[in-house]
mmCIF file of C-alpha atoms in Angstrom:
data_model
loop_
_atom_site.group_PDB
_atom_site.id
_atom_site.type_symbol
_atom_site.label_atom_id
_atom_site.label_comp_id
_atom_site.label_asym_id
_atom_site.label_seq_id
_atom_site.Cartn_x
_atom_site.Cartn_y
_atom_site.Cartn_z
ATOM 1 C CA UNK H 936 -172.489 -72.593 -184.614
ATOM 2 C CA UNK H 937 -169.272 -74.056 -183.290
ATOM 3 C CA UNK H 938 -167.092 -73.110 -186.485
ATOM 4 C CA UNK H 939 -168.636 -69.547 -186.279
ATOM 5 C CA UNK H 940 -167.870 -69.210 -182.817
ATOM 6 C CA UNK H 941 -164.114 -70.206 -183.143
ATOM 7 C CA UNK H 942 -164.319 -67.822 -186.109
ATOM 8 C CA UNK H 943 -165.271 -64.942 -184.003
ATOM 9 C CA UNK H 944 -162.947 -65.604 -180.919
ATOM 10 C CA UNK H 945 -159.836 -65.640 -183.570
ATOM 11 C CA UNK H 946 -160.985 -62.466 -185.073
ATOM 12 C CA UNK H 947 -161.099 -61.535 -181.466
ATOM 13 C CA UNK H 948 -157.824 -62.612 -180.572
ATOM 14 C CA UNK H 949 -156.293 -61.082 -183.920
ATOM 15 C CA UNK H 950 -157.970 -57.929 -183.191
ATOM 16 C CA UNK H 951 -156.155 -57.710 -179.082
ATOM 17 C CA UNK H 952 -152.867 -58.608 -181.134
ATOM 18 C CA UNK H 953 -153.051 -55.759 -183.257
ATOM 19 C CA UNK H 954 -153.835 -53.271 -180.812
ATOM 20 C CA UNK H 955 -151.249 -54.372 -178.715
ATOM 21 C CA UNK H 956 -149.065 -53.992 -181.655
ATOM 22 C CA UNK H 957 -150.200 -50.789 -182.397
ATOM 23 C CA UNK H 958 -149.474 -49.031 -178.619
ATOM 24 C CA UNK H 959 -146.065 -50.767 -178.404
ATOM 25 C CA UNK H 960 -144.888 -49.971 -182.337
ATOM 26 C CA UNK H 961 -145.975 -46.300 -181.601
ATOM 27 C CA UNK H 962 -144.831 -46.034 -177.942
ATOM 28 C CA UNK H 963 -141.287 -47.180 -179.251
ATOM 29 C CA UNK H 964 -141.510 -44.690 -182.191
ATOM 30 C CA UNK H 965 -141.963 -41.856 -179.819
ATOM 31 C CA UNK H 966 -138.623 -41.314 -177.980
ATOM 32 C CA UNK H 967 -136.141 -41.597 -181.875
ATOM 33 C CA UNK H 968 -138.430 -39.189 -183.768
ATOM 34 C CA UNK H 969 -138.289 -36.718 -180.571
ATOM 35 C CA UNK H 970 -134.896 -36.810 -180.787
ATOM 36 C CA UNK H 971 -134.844 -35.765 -184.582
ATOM 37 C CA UNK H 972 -137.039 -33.299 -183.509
ATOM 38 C CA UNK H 973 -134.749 -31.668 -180.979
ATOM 39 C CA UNK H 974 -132.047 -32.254 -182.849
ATOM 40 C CA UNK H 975 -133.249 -29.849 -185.708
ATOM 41 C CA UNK H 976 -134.072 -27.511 -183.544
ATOM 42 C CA UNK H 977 -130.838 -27.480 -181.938
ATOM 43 C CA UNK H 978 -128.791 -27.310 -185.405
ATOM 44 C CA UNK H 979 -130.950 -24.299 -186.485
ATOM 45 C CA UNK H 980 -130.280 -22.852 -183.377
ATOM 46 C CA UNK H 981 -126.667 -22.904 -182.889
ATOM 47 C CA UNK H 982 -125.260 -22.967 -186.638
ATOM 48 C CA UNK H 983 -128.325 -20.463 -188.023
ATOM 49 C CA UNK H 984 -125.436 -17.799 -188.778
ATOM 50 C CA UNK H 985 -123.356 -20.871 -190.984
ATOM 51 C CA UNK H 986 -126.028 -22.095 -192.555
ATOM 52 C CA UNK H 987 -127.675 -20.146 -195.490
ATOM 53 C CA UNK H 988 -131.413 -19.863 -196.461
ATOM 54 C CA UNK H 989 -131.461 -23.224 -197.893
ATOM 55 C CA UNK H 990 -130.331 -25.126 -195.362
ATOM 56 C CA UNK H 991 -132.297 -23.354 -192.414
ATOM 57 C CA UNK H 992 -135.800 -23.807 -194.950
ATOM 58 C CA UNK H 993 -134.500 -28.164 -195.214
ATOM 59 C CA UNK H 994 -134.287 -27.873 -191.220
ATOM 60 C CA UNK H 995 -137.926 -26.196 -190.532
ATOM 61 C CA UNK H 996 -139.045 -28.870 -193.083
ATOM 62 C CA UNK H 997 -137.476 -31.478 -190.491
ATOM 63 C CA UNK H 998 -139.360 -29.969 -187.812
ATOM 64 C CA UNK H 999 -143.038 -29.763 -189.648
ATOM 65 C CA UNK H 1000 -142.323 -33.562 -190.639
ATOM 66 C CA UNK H 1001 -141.331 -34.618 -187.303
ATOM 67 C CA UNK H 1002 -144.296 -32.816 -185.716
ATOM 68 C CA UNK H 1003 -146.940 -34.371 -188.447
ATOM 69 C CA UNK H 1004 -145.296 -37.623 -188.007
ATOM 70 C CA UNK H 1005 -145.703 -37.371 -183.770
ATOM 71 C CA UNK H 1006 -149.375 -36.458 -184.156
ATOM 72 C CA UNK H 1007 -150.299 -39.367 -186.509
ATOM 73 C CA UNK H 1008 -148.410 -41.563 -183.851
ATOM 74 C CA UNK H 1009 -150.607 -40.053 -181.039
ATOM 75 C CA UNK H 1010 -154.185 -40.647 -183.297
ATOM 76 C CA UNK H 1011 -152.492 -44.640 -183.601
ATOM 77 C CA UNK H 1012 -151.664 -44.403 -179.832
ATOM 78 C CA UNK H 1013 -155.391 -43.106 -179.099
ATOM 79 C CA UNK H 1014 -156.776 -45.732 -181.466
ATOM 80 C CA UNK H 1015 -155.139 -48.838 -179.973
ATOM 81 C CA UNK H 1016 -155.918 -47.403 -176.530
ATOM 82 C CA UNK H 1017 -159.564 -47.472 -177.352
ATOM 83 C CA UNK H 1018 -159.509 -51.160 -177.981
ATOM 84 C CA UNK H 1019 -158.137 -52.099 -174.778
ATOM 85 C CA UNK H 1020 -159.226 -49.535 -172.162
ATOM 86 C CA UNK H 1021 -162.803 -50.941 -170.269
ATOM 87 C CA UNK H 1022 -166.234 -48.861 -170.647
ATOM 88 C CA UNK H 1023 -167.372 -46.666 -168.270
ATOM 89 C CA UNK H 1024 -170.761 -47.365 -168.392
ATOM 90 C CA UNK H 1025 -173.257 -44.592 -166.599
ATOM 91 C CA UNK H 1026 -176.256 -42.753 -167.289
ATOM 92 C CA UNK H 1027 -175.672 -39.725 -169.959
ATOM 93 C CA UNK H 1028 -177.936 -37.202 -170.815
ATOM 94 C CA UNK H 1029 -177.197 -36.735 -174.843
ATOM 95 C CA UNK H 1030 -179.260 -33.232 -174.695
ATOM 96 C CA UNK H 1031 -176.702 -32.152 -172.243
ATOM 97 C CA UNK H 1032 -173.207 -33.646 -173.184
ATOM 98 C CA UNK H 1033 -174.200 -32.607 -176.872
ATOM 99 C CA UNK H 1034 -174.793 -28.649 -175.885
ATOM 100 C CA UNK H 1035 -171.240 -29.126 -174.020
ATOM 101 C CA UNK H 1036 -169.455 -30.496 -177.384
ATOM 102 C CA UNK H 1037 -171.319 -27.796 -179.324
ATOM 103 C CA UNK H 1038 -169.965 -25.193 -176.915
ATOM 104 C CA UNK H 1039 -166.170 -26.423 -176.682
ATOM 105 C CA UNK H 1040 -166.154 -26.556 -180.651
ATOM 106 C CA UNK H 1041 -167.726 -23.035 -181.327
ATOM 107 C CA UNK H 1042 -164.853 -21.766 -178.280
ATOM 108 C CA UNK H 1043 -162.321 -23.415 -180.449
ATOM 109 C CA UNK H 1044 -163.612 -21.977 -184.041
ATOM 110 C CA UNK H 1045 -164.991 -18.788 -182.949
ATOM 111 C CA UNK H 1046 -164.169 -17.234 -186.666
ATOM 112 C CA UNK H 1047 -166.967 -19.599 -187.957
ATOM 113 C CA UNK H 1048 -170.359 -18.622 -187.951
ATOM 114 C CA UNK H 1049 -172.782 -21.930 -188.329
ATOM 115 C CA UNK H 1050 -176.218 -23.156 -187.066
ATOM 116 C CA UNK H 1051 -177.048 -25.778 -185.081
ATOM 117 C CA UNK H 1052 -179.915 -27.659 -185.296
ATOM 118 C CA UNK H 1053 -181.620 -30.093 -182.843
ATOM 119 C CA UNK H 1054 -184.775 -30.915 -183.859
ATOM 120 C CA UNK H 1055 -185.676 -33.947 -181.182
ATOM 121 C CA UNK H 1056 -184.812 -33.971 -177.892
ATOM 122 C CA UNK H 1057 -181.969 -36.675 -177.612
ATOM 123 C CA UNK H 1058 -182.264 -39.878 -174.706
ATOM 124 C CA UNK H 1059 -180.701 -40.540 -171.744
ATOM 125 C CA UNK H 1060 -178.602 -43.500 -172.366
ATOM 126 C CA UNK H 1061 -176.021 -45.836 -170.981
ATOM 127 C CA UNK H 1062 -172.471 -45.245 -172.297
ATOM 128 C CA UNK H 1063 -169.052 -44.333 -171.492
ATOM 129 C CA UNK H 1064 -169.365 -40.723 -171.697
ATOM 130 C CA UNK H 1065 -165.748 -39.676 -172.191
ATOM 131 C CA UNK H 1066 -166.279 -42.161 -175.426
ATOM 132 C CA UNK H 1067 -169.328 -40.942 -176.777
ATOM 133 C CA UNK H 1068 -168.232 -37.034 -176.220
ATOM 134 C CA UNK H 1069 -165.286 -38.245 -178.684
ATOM 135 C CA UNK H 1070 -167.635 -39.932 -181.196
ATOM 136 C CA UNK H 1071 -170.048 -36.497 -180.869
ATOM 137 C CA UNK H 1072 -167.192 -34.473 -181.042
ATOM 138 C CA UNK H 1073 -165.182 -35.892 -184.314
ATOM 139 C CA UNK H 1074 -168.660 -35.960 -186.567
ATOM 140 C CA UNK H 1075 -169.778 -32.823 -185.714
ATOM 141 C CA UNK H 1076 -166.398 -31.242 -186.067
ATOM 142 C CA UNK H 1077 -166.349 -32.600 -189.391
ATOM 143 C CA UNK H 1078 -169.157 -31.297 -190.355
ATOM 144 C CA UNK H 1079 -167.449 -27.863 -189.390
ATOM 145 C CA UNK H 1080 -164.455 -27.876 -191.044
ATOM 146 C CA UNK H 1081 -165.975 -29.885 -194.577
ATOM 147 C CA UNK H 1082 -168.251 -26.864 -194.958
ATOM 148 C CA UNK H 1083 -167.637 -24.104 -197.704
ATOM 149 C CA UNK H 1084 -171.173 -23.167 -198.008
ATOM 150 C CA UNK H 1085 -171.691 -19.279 -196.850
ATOM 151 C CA UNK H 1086 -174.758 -20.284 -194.306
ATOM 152 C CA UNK H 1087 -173.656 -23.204 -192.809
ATOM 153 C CA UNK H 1088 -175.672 -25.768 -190.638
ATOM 154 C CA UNK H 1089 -175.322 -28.835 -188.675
ATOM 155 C CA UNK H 1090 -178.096 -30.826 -187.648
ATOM 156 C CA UNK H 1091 -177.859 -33.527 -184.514
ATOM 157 C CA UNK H 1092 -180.435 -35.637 -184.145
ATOM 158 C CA UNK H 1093 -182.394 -38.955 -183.388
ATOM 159 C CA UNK H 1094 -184.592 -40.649 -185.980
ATOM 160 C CA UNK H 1095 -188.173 -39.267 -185.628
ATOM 161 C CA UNK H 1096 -190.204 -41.757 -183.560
ATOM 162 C CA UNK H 1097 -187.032 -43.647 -182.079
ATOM 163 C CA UNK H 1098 -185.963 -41.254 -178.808
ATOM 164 C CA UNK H 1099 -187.062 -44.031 -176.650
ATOM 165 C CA UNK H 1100 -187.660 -47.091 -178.239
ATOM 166 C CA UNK H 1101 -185.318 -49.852 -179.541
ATOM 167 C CA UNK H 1102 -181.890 -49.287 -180.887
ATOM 168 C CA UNK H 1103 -182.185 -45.307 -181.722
ATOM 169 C CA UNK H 1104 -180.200 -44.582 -184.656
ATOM 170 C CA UNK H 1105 -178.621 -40.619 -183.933
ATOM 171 C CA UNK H 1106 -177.312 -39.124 -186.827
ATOM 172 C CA UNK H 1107 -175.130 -35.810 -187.568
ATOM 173 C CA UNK H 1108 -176.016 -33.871 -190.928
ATOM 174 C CA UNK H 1109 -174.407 -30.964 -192.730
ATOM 175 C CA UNK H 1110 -174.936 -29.089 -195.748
ATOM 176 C CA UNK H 1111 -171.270 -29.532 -196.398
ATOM 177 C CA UNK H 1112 -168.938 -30.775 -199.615
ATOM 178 C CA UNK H 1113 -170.242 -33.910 -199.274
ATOM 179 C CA UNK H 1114 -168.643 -37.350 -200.499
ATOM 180 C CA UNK H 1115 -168.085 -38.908 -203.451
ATOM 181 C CA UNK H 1116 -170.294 -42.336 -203.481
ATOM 182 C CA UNK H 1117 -166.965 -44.107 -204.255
ATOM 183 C CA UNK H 1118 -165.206 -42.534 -201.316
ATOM 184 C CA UNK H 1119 -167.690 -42.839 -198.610
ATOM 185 C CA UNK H 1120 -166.636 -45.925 -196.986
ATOM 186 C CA UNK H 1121 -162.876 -45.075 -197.698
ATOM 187 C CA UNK H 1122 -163.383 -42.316 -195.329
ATOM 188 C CA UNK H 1123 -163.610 -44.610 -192.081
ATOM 189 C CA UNK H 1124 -159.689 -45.873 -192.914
ATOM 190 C CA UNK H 1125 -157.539 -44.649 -190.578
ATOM 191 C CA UNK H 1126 -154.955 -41.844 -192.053
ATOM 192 C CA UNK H 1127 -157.089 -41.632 -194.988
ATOM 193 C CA UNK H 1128 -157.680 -38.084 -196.539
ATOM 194 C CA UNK H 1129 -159.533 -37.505 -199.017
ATOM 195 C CA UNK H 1130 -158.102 -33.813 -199.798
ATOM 196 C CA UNK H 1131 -154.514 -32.648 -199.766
ATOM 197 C CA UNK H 1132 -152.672 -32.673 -195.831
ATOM 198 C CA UNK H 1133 -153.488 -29.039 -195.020
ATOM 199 C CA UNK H 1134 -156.943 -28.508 -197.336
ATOM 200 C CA UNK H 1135 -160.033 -27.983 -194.840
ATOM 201 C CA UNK H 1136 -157.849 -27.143 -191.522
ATOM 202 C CA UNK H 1137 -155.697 -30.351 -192.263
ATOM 203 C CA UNK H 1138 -156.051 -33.211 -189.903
ATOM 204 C CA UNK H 1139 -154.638 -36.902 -189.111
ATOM 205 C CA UNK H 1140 -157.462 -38.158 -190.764
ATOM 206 C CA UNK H 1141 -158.431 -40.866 -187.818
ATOM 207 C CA UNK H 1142 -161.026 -38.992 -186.558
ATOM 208 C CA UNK H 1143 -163.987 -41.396 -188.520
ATOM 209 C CA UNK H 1144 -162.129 -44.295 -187.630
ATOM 210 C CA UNK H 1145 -161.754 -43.613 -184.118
ATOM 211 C CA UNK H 1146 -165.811 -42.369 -184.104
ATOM 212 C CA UNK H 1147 -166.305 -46.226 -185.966
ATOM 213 C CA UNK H 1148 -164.543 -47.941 -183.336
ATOM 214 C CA UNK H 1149 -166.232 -46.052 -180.629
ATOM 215 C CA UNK H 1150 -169.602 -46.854 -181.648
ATOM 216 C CA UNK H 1151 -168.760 -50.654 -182.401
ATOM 217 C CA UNK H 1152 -167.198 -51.084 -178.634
ATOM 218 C CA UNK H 1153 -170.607 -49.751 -177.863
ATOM 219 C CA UNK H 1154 -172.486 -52.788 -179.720
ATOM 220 C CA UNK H 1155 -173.632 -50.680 -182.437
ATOM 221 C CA UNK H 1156 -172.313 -49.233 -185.915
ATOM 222 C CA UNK H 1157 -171.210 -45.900 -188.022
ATOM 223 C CA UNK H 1158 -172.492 -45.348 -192.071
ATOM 224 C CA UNK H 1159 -172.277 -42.659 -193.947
ATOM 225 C CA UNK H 1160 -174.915 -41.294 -196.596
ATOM 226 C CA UNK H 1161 -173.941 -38.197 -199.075
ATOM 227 C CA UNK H 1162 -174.512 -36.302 -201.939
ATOM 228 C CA UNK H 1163 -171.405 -34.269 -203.266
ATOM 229 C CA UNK H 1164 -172.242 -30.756 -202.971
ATOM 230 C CA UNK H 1165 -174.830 -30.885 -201.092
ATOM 231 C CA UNK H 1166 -174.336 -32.357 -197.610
ATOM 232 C CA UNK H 1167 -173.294 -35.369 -195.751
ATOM 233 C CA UNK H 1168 -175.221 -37.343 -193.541
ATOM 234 C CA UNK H 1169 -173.555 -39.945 -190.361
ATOM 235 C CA UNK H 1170 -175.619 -42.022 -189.088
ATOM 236 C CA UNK H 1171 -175.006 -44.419 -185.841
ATOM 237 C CA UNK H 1172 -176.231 -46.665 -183.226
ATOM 238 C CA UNK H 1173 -175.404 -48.126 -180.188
ATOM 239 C CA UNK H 1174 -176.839 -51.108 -178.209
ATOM 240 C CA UNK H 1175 -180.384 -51.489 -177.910
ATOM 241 C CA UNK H 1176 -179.926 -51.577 -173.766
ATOM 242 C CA UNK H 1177 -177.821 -48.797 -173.860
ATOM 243 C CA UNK H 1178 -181.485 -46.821 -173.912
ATOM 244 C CA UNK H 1179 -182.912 -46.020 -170.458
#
């Protein structure tokens, strides 16, 4: 018990390191790759009649790598913060603050037409909403955009028989691409795509891991079940006294 212990509080300790790694190597990478970013901008601005085609088509490269490279910093930024910041634990209403994510994303893609499902009505629990919005949020707008069927559904729901009791397990399912079984636990890496950079609306590709990480700080876990083709299925928890 006393070895395991020691073993947890240095995975612990390894775990504060890195995310204090990971806000100060991306807060420092921030102000140089602005400045290449400017920069490009400035030299296509002032020189566009002296340079020719070529060169103009290198700069606006520049700029698209500069401002890919900025948001991947931001998702690291984001991820590290998650680690550190403290939980703002209150009561949450899932029925509601579901209906609100819903609502945001279907303002944001209103070109897609797609059915929601809730079959159960969802708990009240005890979480740090602005978290749990995120986690919501991320596999529910991936269940959007890895969707090329021509009726299109996402189901959000709680396991039938566990609204109330226990450690519910909630779960987000699509009728989507689905996931290669080799890939599925790939998918929770952070910057880890599985298609090409600008295939299904493009992305960072730290959306799962930052959905993992929320759930974990939360005392529970993310998994993923999926047949390709057909649909994917998230599934997640969070602590058992989270329920009220």
């Amino acid at each position: 018990a006393d070895e395991l212990a020691a073993m947890n509080f240095e995975l612990q300790r390894s775990n504060e390191e890195l995310d204090s790694f990971a806000y100060i190597a991306s807060h420092d990478l921030k102000e140089p790759l602005r400045g290449i970013h400017n920069y490009a901008n400035f030299l296509m601005e002032d020189y566009a009649e002296i340079l020719n085609d070529d060169g103009v088509a290198k700069l606006e490269t520049m700029v698209r790598l500069t401002q890919r490279m900025e948001d991947l910093i931001n998702s690291l930024l984001h991820f590290s913060r998650l680690g550190r910041a403290e939980l703002m634990q209150r009561s949450v209403d899932l029925n509601e603050l579901v209906q609100q994510v819903i609502a945001t994303l279907t303002i944001a893609r209103p070109d897609i037409q797609i059915e929601f499902r809730i079959p159960h009505s969802l708990p009240i629990i005890e979480c740090d909403r602005a978290q749990v919005n995120e986690l919501f949020t991320n596999l529910i707008s991936n269940a959007i955009k890895y969707n090329d069927k021509p009726e299109k559904w996402v189901e959000i729901g709680v396991l039938a028989g566990e609204q109330t009791v226990g450690s519910p397990t909630f779960y987000v399912r699509d009728n989507g691409i689905g996931i290669p079984q080799e890939h599925q636990e790939k998918v929770f890496q952070i910057f880890r795509r599985l298609h090409g950079r600008d295939d299904f609306g493009g992305g960072t590709g730290a959306g799962l891991t930052i959905a993992r990480k929320i759930a974990e700080r939360h005392g529970g876990r993310v998994w993923v079940e999926s047949i390709p083709t057909q649909g994917t299925t998230f599934y997640f928890t969070l602590a058992a006294e989270a329920v009220i």
